[in-house]
PDBQT receptor file of N, H, CA, C and O in Angstrom, charges set to zero:
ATOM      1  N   UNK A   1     111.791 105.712 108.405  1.00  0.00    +0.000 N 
ATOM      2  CA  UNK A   1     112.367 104.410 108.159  1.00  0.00    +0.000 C 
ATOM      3  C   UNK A   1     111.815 103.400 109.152  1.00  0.00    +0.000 C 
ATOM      4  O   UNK A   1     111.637 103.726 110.326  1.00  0.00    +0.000 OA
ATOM      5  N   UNK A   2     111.584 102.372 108.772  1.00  0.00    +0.000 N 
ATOM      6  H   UNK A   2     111.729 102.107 107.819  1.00  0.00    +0.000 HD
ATOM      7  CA  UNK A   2     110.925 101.127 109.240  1.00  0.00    +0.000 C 
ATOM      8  C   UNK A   2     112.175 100.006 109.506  1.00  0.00    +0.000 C 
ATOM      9  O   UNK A   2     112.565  99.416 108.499  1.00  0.00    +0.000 OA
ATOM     10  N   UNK A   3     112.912  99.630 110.971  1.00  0.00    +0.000 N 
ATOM     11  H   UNK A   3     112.595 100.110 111.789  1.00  0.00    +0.000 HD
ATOM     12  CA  UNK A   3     113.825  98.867 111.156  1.00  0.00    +0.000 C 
ATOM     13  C   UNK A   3     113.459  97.600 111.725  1.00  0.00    +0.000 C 
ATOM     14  O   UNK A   3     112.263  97.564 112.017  1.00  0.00    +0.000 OA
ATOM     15  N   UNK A   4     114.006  96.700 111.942  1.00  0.00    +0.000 N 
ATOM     16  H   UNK A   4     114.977  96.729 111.705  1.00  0.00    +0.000 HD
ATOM     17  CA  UNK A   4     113.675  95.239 112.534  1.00  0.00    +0.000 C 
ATOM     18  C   UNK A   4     114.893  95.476 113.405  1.00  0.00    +0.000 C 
ATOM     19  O   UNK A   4     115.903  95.936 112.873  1.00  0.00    +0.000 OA
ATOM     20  N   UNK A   5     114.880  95.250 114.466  1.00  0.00    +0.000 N 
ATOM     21  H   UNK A   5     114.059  94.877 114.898  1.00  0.00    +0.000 HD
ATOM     22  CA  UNK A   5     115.973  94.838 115.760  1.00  0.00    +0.000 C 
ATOM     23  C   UNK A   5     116.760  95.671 115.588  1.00  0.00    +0.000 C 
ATOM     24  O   UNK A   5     117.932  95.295 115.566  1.00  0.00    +0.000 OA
ATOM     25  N   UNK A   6     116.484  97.100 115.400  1.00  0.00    +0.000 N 
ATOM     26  H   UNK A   6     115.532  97.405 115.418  1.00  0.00    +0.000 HD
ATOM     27  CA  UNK A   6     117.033  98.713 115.690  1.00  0.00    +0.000 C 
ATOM     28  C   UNK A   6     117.905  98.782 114.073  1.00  0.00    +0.000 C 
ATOM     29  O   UNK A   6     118.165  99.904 113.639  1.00  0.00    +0.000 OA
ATOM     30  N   UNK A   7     118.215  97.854 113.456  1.00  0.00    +0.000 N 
ATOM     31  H   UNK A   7     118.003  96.942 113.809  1.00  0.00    +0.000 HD
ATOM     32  CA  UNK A   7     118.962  97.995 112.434  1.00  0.00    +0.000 C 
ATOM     33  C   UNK A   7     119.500  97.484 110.777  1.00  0.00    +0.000 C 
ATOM     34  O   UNK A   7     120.435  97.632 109.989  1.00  0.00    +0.000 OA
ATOM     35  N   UNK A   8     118.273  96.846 110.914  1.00  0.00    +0.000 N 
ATOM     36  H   UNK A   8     117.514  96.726 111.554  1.00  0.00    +0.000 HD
ATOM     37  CA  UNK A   8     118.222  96.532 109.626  1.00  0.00    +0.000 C 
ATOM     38  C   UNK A   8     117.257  97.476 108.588  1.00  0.00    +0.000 C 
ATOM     39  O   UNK A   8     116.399  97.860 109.382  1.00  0.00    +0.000 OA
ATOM     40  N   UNK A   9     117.046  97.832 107.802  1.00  0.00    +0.000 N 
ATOM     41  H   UNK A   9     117.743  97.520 107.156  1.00  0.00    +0.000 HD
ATOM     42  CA  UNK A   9     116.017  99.032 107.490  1.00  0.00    +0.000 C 
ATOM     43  C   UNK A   9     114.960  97.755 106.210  1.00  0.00    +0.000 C 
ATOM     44  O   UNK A   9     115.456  97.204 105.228  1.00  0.00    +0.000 OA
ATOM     45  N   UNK A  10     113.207  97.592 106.777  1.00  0.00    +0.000 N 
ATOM     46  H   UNK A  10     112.804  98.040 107.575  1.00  0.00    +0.000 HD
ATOM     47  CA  UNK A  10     112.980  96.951 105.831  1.00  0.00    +0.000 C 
ATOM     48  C   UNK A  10     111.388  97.449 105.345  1.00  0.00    +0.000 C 
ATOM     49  O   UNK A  10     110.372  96.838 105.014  1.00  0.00    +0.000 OA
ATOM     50  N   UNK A  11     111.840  99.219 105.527  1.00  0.00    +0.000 N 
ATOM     51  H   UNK A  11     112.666  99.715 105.796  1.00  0.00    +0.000 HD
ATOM     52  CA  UNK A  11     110.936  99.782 104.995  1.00  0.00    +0.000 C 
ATOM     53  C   UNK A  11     110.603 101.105 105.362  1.00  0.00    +0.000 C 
ATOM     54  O   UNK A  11     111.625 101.556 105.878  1.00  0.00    +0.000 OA
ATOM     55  N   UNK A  12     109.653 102.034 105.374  1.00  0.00    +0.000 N 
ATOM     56  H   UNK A  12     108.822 101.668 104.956  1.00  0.00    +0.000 HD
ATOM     57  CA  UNK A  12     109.732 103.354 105.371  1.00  0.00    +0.000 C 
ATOM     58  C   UNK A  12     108.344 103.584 105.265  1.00  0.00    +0.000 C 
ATOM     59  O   UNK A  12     107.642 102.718 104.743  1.00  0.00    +0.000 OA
ATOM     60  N   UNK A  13     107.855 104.630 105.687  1.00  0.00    +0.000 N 
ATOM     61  H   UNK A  13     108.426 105.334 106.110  1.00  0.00    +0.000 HD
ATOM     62  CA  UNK A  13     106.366 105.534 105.993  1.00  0.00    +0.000 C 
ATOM     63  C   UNK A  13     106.576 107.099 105.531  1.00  0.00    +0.000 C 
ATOM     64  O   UNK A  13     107.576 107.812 105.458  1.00  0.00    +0.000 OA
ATOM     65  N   UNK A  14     105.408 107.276 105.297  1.00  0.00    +0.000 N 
ATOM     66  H   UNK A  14     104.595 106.696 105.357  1.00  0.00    +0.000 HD
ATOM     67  CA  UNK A  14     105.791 108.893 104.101  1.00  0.00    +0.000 C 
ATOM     68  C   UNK A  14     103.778 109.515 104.833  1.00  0.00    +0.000 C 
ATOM     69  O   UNK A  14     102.808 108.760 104.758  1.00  0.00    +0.000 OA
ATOM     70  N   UNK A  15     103.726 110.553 105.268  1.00  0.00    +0.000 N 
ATOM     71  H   UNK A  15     104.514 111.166 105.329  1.00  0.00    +0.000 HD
ATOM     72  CA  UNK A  15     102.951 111.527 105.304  1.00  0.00    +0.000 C 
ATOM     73  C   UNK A  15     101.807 111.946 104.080  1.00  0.00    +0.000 C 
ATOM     74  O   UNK A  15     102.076 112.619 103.085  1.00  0.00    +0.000 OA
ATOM     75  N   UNK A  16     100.418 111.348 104.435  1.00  0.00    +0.000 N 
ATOM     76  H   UNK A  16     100.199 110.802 105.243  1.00  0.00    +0.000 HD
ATOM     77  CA  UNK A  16      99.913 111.729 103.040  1.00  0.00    +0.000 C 
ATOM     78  C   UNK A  16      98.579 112.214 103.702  1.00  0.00    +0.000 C 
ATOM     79  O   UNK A  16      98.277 112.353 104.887  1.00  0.00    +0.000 OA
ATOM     80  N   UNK A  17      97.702 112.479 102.243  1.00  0.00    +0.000 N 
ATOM     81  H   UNK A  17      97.947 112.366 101.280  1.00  0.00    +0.000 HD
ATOM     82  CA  UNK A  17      96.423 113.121 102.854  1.00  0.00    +0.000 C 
ATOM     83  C   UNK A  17      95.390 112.207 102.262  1.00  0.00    +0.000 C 
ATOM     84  O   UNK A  17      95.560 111.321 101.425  1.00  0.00    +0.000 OA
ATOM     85  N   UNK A  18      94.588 112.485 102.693  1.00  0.00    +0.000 N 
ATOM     86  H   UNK A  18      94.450 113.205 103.374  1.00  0.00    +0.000 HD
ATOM     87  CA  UNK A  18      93.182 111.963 102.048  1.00  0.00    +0.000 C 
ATOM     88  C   UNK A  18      92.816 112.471 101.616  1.00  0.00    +0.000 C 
ATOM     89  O   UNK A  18      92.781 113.656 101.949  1.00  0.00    +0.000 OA
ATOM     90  N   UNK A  19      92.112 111.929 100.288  1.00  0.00    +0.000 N 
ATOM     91  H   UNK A  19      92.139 110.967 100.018  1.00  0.00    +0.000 HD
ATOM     92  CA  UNK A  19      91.348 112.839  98.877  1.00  0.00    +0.000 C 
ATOM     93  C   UNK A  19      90.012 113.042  99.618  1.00  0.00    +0.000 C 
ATOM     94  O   UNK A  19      89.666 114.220  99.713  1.00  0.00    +0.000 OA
ATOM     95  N   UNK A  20      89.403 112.353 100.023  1.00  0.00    +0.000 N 
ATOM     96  H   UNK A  20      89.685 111.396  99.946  1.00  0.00    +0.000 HD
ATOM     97  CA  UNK A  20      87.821 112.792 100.576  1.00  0.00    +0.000 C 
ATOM     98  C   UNK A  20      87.810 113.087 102.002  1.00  0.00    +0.000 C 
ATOM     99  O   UNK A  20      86.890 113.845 102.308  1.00  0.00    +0.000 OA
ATOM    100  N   UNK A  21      88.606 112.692 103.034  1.00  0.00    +0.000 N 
ATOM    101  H   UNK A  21      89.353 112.076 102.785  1.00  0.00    +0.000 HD
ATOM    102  CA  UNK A  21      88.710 113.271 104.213  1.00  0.00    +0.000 C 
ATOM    103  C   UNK A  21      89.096 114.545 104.712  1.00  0.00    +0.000 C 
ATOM    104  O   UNK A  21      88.535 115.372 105.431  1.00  0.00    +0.000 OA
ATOM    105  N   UNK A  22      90.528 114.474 103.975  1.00  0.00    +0.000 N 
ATOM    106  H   UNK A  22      90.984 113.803 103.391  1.00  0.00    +0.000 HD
ATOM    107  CA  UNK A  22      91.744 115.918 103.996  1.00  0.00    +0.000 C 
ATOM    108  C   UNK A  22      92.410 115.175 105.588  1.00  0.00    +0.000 C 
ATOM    109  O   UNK A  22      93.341 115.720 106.181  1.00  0.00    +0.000 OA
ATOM    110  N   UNK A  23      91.845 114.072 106.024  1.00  0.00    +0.000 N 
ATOM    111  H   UNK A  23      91.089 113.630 105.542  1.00  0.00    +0.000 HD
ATOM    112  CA  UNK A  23      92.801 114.205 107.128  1.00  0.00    +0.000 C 
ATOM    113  C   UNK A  23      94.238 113.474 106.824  1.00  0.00    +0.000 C 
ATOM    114  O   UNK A  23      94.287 112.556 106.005  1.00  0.00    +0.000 OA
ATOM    115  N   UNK A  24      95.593 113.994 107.635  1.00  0.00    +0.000 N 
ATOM    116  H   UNK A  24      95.554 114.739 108.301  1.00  0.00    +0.000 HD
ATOM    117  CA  UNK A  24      96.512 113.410 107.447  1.00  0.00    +0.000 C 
ATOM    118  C   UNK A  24      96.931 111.524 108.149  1.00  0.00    +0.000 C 
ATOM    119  O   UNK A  24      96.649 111.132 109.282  1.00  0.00    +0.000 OA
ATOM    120  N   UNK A  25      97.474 110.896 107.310  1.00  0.00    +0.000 N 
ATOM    121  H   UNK A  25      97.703 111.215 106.390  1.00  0.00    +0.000 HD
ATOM    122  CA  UNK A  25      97.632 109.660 107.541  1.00  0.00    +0.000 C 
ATOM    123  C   UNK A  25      98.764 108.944 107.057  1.00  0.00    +0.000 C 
ATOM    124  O   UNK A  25      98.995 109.078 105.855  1.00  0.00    +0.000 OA
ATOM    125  N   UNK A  26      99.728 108.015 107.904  1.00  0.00    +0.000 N 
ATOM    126  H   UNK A  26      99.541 107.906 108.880  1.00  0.00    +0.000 HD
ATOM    127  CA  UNK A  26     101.088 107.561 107.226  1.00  0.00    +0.000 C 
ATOM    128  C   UNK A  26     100.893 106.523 106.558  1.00  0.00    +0.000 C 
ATOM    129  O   UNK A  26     100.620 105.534 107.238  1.00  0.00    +0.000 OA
ATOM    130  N   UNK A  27     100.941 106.363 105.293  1.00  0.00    +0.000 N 
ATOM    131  H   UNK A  27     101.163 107.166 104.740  1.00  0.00    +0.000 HD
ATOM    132  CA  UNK A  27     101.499 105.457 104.236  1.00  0.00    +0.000 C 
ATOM    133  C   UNK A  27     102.951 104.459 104.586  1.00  0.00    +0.000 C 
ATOM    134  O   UNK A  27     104.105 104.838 104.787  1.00  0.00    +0.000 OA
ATOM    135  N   UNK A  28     102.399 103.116 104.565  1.00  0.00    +0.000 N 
ATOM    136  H   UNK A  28     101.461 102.809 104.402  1.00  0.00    +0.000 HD
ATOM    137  CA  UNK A  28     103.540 102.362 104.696  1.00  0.00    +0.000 C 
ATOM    138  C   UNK A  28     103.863 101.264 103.908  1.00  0.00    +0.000 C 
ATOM    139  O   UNK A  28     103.070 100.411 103.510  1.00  0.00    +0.000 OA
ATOM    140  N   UNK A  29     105.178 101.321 103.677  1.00  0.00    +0.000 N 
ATOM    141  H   UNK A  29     105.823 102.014 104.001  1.00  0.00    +0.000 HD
ATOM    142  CA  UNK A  29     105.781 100.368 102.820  1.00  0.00    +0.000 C 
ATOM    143  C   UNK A  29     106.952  99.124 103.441  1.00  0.00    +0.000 C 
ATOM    144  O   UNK A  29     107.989  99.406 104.042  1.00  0.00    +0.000 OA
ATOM    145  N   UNK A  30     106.713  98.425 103.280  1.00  0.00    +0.000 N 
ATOM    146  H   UNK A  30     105.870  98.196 102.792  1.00  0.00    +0.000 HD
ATOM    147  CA  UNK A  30     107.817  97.074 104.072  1.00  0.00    +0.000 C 
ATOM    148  C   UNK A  30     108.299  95.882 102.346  1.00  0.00    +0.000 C 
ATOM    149  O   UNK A  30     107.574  95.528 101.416  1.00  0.00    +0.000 OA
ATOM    150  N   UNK A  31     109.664  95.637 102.598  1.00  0.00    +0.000 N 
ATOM    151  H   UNK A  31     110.254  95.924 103.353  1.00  0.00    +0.000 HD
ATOM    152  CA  UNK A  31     110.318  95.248 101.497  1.00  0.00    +0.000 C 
ATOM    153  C   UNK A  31     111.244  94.500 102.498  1.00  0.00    +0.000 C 
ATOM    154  O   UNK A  31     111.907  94.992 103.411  1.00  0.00    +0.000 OA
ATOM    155  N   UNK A  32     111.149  93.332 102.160  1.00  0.00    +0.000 N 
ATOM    156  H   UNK A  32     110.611  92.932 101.419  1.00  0.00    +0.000 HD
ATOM    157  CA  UNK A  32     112.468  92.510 102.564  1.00  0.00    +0.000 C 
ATOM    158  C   UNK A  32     112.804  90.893 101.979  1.00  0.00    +0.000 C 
ATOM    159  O   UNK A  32     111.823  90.150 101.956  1.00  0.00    +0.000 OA
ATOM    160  N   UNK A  33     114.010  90.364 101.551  1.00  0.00    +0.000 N 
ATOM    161  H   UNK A  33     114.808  90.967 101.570  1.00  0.00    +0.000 HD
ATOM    162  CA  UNK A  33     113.945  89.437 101.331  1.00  0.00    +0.000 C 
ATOM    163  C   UNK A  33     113.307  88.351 102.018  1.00  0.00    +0.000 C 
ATOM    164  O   UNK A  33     112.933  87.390 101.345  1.00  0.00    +0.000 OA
ATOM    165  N   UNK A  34     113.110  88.360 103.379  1.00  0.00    +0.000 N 
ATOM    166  H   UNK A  34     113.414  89.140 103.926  1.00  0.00    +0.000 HD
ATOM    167  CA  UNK A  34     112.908  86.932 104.089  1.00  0.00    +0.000 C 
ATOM    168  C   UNK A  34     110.896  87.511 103.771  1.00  0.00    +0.000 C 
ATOM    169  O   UNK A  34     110.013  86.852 104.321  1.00  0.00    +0.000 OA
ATOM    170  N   UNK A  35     110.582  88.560 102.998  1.00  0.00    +0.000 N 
ATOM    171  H   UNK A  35     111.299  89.095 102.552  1.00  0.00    +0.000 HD
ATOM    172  CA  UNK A  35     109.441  88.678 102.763  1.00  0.00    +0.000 C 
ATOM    173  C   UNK A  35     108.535  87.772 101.436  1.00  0.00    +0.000 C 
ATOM    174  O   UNK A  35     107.363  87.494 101.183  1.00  0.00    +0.000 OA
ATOM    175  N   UNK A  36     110.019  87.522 100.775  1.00  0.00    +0.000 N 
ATOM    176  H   UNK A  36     110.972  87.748 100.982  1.00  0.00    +0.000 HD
ATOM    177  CA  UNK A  36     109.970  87.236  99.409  1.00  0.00    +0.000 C 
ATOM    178  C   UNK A  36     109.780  88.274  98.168  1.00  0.00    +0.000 C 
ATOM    179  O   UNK A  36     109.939  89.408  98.620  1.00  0.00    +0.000 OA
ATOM    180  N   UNK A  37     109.510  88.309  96.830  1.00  0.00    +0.000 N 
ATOM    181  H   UNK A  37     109.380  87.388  96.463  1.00  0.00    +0.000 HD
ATOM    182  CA  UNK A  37     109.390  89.297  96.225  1.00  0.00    +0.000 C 
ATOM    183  C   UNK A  37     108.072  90.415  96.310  1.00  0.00    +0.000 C 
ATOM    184  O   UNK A  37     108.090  91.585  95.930  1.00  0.00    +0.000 OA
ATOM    185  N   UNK A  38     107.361  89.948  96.699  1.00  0.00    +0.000 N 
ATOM    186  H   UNK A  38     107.346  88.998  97.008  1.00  0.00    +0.000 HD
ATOM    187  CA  UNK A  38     106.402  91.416  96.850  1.00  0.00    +0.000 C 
ATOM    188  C   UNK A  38     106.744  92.185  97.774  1.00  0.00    +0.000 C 
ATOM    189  O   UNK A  38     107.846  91.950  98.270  1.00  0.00    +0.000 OA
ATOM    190  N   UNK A  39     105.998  93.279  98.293  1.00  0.00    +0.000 N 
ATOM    191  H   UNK A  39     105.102  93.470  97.890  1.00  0.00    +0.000 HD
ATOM    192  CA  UNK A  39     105.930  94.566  99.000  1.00  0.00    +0.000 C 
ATOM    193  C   UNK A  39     104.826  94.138  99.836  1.00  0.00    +0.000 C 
ATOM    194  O   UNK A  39     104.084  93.206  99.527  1.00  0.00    +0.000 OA
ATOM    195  N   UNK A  40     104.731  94.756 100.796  1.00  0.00    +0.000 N 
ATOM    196  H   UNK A  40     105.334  95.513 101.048  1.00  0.00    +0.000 HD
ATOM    197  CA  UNK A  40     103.493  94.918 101.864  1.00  0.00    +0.000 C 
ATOM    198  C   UNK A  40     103.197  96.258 102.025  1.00  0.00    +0.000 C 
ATOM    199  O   UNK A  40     104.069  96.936 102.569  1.00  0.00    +0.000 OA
ATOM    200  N   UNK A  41     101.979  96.904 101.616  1.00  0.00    +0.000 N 
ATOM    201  H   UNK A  41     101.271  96.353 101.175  1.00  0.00    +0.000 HD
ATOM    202  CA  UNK A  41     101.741  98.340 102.134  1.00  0.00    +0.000 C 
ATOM    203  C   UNK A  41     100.551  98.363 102.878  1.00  0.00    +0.000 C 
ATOM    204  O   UNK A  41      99.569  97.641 102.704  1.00  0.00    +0.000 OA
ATOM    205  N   UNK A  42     100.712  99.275 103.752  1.00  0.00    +0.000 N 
ATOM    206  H   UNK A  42     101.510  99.862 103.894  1.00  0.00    +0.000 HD
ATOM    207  CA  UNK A  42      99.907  99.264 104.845  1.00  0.00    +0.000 C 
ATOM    208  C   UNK A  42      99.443 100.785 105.079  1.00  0.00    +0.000 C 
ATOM    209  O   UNK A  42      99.595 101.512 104.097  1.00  0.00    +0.000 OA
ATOM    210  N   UNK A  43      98.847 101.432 106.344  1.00  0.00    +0.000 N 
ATOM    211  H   UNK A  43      98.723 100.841 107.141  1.00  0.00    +0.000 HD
ATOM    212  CA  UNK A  43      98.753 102.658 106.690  1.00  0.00    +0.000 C 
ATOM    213  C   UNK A  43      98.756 102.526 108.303  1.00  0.00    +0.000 C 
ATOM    214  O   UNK A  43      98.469 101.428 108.782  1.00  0.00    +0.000 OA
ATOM    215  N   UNK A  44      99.021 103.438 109.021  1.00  0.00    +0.000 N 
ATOM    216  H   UNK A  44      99.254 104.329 108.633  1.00  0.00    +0.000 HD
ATOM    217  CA  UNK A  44      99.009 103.568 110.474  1.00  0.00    +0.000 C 
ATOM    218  C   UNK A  44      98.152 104.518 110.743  1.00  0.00    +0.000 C 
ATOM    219  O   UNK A  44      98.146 105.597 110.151  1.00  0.00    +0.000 OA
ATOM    220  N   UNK A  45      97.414 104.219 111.592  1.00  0.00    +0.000 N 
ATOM    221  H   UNK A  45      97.419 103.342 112.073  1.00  0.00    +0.000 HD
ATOM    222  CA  UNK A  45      96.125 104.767 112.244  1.00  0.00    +0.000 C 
ATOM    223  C   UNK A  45      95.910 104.784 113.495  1.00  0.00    +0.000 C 
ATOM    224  O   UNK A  45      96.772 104.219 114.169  1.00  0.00    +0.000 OA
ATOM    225  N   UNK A  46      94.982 105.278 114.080  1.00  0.00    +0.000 N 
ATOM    226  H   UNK A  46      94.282 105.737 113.533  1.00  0.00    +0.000 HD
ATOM    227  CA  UNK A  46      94.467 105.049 115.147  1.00  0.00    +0.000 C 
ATOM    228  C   UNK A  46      93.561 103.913 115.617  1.00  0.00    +0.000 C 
ATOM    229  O   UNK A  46      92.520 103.636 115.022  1.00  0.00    +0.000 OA
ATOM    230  N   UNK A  47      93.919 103.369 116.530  1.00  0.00    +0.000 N 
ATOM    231  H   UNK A  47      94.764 103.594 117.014  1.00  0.00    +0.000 HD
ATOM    232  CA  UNK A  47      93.660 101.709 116.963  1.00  0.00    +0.000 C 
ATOM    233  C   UNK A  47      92.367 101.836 117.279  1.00  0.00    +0.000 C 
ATOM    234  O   UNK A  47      92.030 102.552 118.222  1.00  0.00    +0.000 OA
ATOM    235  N   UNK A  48      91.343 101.057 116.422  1.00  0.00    +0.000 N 
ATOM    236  H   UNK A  48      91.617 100.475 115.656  1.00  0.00    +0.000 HD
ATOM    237  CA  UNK A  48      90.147 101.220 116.969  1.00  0.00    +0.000 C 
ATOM    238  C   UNK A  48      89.498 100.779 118.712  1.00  0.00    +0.000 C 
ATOM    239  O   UNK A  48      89.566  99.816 119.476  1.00  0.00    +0.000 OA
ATOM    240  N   UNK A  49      88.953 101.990 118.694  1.00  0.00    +0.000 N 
ATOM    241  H   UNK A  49      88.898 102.772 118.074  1.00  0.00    +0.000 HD
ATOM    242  CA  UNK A  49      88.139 101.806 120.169  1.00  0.00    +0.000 C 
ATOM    243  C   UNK A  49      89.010 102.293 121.486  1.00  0.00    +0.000 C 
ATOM    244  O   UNK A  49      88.655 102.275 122.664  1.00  0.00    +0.000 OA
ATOM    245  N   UNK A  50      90.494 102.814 120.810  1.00  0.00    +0.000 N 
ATOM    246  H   UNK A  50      90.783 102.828 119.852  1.00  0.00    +0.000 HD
ATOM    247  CA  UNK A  50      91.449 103.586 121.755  1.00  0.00    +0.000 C 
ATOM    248  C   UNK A  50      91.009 105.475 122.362  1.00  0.00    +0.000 C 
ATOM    249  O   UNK A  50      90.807 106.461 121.654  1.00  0.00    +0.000 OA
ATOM    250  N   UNK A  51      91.000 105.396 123.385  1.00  0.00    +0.000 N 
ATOM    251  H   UNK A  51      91.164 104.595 123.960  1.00  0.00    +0.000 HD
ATOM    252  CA  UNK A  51      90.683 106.737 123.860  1.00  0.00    +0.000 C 
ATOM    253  C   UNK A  51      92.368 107.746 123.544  1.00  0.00    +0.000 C 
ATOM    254  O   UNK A  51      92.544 108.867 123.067  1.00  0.00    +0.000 OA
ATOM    255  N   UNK A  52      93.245 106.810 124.018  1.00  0.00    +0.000 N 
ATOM    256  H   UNK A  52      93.102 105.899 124.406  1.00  0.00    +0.000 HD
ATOM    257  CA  UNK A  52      94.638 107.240 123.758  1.00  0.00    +0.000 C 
ATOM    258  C   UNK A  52      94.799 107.647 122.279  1.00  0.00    +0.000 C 
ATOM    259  O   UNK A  52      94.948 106.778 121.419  1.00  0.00    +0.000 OA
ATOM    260  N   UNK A  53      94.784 108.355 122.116  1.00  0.00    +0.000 N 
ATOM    261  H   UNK A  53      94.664 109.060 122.814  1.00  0.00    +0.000 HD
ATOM    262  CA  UNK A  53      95.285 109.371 120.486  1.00  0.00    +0.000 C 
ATOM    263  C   UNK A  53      96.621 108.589 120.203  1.00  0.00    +0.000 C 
ATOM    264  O   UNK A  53      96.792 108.165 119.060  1.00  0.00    +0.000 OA
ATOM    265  N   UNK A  54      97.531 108.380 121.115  1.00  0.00    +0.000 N 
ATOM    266  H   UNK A  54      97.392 108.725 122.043  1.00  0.00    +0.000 HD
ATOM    267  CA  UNK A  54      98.916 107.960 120.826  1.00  0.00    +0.000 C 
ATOM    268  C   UNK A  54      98.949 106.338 120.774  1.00  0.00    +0.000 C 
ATOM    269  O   UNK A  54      99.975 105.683 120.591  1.00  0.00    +0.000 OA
ATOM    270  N   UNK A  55      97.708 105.825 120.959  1.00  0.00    +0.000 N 
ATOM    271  H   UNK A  55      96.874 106.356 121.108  1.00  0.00    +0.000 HD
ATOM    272  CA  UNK A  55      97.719 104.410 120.067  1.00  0.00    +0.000 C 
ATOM    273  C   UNK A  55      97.595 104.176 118.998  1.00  0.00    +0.000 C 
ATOM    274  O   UNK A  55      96.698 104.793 118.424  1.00  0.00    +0.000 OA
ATOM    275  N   UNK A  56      98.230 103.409 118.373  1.00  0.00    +0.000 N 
ATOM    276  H   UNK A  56      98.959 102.908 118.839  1.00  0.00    +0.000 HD
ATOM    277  CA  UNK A  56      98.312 103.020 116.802  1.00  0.00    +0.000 C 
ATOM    278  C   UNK A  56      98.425 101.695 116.479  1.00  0.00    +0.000 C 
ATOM    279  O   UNK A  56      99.064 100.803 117.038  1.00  0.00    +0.000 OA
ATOM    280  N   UNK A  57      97.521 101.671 115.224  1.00  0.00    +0.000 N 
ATOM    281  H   UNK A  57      97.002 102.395 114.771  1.00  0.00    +0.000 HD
ATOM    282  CA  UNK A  57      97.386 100.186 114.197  1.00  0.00    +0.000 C 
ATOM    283  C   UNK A  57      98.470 100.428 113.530  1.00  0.00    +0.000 C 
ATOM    284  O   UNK A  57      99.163 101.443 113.471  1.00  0.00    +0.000 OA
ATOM    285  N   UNK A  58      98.610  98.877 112.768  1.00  0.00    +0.000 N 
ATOM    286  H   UNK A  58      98.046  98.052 112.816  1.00  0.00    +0.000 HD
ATOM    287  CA  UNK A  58      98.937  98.881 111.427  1.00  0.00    +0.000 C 
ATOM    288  C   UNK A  58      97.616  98.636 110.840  1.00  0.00    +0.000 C 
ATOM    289  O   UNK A  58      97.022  97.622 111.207  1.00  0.00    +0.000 OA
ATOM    290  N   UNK A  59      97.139  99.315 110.091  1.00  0.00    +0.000 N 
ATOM    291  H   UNK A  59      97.622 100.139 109.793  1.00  0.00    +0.000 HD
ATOM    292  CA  UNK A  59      95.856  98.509 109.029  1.00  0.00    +0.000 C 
ATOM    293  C   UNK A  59      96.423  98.300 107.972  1.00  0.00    +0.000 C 
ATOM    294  O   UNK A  59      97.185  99.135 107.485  1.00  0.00    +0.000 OA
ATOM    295  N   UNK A  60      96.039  96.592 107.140  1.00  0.00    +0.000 N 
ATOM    296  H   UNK A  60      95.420  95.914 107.536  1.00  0.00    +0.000 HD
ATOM    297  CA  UNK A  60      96.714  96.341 105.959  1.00  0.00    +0.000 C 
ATOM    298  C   UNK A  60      95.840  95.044 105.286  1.00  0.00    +0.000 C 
ATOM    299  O   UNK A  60      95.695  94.001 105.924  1.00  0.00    +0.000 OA
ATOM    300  N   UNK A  61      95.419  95.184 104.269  1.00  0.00    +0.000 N 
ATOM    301  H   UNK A  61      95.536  96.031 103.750  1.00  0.00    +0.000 HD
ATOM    302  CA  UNK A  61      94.934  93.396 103.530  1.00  0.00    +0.000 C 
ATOM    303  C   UNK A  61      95.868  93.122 103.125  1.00  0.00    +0.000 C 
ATOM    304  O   UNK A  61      96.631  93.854 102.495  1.00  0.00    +0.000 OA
ATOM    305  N   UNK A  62      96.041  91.781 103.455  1.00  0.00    +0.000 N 
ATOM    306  H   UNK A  62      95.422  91.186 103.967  1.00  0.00    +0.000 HD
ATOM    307  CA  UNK A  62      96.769  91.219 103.100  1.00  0.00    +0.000 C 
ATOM    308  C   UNK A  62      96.311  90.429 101.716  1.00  0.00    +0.000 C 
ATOM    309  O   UNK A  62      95.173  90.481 101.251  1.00  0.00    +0.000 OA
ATOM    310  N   UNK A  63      97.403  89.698 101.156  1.00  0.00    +0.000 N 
ATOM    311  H   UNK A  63      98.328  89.655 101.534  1.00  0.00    +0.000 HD
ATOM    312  CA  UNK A  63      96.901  89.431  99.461  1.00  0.00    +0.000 C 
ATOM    313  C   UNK A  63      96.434  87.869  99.542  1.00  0.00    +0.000 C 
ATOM    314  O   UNK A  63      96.961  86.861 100.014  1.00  0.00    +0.000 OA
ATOM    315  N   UNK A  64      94.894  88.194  98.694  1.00  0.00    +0.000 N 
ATOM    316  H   UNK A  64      94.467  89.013  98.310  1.00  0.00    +0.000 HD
ATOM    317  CA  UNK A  64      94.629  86.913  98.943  1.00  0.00    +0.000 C 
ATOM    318  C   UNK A  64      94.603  85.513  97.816  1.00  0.00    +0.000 C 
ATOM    319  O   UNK A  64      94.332  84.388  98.235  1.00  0.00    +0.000 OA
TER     320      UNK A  64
């Protein structure tokens, strides 16, 4: 679950794989009214050019 200020819930991440990699990667989804009606999906990764494994992106296009 994906919260804003510990408690509002305005979205959620789910465990998936890659069809041509096989490596694992989180899928993300964000939904909220002050978003308006679409969705934002994204994925979390590793932050480019980080030596730290435990850094993380959001990577996402946004709609243009």
């Amino acid at each position: 679950r994906i919260l804003a200020e510990g408690r509002t819930e305005i979205g959620g991440g789910w465990t998936k794989t890659g069809r041509s990699s096989g490596k694992e990667y989180i899928s993300l989804t964000f939904a909220s009214p002050s978003f308006g009606p679409a969705r934002i999906f994204a994925n979390l990764g590793r932050a480019a050019g980080q030596e730290d494994e435990s850094v993380m992106a959001i990577l996402w296009n946004p709609a243009s």
